[in-house]
Coordinates of C-alpha atoms in Angstrom, one line a residue:
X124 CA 21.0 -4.4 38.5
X125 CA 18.2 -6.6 40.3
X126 CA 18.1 -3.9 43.1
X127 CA 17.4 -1.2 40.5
X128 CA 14.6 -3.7 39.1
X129 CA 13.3 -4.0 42.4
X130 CA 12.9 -0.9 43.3
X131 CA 11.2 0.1 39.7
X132 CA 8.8 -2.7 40.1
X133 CA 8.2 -1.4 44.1
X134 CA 7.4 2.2 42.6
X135 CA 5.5 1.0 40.2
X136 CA 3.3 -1.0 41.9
X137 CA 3.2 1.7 44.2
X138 CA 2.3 3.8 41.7
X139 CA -0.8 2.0 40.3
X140 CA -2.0 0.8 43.3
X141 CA -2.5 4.1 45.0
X142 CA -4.2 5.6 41.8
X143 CA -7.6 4.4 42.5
X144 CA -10.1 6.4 41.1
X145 CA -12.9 4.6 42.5
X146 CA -14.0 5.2 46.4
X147 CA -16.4 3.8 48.6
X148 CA -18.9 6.5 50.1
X149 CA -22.3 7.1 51.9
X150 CA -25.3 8.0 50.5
X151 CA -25.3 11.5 52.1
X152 CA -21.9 12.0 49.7
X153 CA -23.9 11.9 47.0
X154 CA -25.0 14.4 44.9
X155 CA -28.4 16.4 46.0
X156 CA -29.9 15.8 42.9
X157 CA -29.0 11.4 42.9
X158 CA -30.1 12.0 46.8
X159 CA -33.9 13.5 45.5
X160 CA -34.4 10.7 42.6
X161 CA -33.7 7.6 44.7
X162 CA -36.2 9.1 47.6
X163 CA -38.4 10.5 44.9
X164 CA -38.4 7.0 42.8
X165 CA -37.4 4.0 45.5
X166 CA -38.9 5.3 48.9
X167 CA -37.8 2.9 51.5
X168 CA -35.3 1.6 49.6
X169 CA -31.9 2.0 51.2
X170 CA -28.6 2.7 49.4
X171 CA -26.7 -0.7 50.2
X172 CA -23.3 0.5 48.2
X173 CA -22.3 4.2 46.7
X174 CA -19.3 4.4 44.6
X175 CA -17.5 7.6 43.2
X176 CA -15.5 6.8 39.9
X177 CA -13.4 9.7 39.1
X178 CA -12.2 7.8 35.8
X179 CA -12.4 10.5 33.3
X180 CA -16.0 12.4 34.1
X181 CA -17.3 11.7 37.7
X182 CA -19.9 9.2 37.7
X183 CA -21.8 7.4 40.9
X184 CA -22.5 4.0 40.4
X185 CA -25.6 3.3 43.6
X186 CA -26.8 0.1 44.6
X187 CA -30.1 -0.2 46.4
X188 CA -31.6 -3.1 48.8
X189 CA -34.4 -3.9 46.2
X190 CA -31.4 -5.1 43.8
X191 CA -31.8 -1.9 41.8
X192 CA -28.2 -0.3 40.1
X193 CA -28.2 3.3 39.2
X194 CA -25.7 5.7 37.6
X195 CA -25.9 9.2 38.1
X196 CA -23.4 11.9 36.4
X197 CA -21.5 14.3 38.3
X198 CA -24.7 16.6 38.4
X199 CA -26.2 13.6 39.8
X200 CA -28.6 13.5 36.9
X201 CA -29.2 9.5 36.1
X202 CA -27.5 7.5 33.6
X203 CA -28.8 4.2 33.6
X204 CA -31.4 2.3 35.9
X205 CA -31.2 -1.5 35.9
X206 CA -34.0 -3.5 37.4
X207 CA -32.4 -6.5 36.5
X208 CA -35.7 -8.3 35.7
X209 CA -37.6 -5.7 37.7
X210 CA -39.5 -3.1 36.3
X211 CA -38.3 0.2 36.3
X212 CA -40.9 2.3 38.4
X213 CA -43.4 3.6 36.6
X214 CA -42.6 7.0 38.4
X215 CA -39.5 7.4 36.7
X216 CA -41.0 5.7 33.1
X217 CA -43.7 8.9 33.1
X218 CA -40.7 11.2 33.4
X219 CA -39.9 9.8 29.8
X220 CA -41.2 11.5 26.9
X221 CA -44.7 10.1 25.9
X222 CA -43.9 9.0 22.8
X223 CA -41.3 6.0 24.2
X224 CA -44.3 5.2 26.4
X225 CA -46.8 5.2 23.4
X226 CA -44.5 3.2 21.0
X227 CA -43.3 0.8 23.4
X228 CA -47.1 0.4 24.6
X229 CA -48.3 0.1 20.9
X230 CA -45.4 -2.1 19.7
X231 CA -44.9 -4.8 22.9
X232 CA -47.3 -4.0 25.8
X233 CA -46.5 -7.3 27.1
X234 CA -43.0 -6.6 27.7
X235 CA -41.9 -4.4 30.9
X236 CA -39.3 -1.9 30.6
X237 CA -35.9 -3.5 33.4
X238 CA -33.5 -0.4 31.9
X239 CA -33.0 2.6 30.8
X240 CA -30.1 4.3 29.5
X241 CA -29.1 7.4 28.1
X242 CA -26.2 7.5 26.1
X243 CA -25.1 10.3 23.8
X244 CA -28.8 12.1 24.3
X245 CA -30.7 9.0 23.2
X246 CA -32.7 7.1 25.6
X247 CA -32.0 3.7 25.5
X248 CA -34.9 1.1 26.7
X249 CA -34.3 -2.3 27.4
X250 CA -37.2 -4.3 27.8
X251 CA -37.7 -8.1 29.6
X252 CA -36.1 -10.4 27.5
X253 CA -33.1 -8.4 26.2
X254 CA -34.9 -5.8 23.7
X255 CA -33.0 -3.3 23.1
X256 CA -35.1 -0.2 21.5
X257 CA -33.4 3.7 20.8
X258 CA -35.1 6.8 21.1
X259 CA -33.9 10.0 20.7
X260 CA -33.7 12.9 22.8
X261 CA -37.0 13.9 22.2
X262 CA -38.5 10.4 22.1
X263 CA -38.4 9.5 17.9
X264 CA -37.7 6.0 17.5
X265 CA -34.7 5.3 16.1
X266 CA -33.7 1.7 16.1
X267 CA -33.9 -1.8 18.0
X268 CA -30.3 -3.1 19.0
X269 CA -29.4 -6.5 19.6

């Protein structure tokens, strides 16, 4: 009986340990699309870790030298930029609609935006300090989030 347990914890651990769904790759593995933004929005910048989850959808979580994490979708459209205390670039912030700009401008324009998410269609700014603000698709305010 303590052979058969053996050999069920063996497979088992087997089992689990060879169903990783996350794998180290290079920057060139990415998407074309994750490959254009990070050139387009952090030239110089070099790609200091790539990971492909295959965990449900296919995500790629990229860090950068600067510090920078990204996550692109399997499109390699981003997900979420985190500065981390940084600034996002203010190439990628005009890519938002104006009207996050505009309200975030007229409501704390001495707060920078460190991340951006987008989650379920709504854009999701986080700005220094830990404000959390939710926009929608098309850039309506929505709510802040603690």
């Amino acid at each position: 009986m303590n052979k058969l347990k053996l050999v069920v914890a063996s497979c088992l651990f087997f089992f689990i340990t060879s169903c990783d769904d996350e794998k180290v790759i290079g920057g060139s593995d990415l998407p074309q699309a994750a490959q254009a933004f990070i050139s387009t929005h952090f030239p110089g910048e070099s790609i200091t870790r790539a990971v492909k989850d295959t965990e449900g959808k296919t995500e790629y979580d990229v860090r950068l030298s600067n510090g920078f994490k990204l996550e692109f979708n399997s499109a390699g459209e981003w997900r979420e930029i985190e500065g981390f205390g940084i600034e996002i670039p203010l190439t990628i912030q005009d890519e938002l609609p104006p009207s996050i700009l505009a309200y975030v401008s007229d409501n704390h324009s001495t707060q920078l935006i460190t991340k951006l998410e987008i989650d379920r269609g709504n854009y999701e700014v986080y700005l220094i300090g830990g404000l959390e603000i939710v926009f929608s698709s098309t850039g309506d305010f929505i709510r802040y989030d603690d």
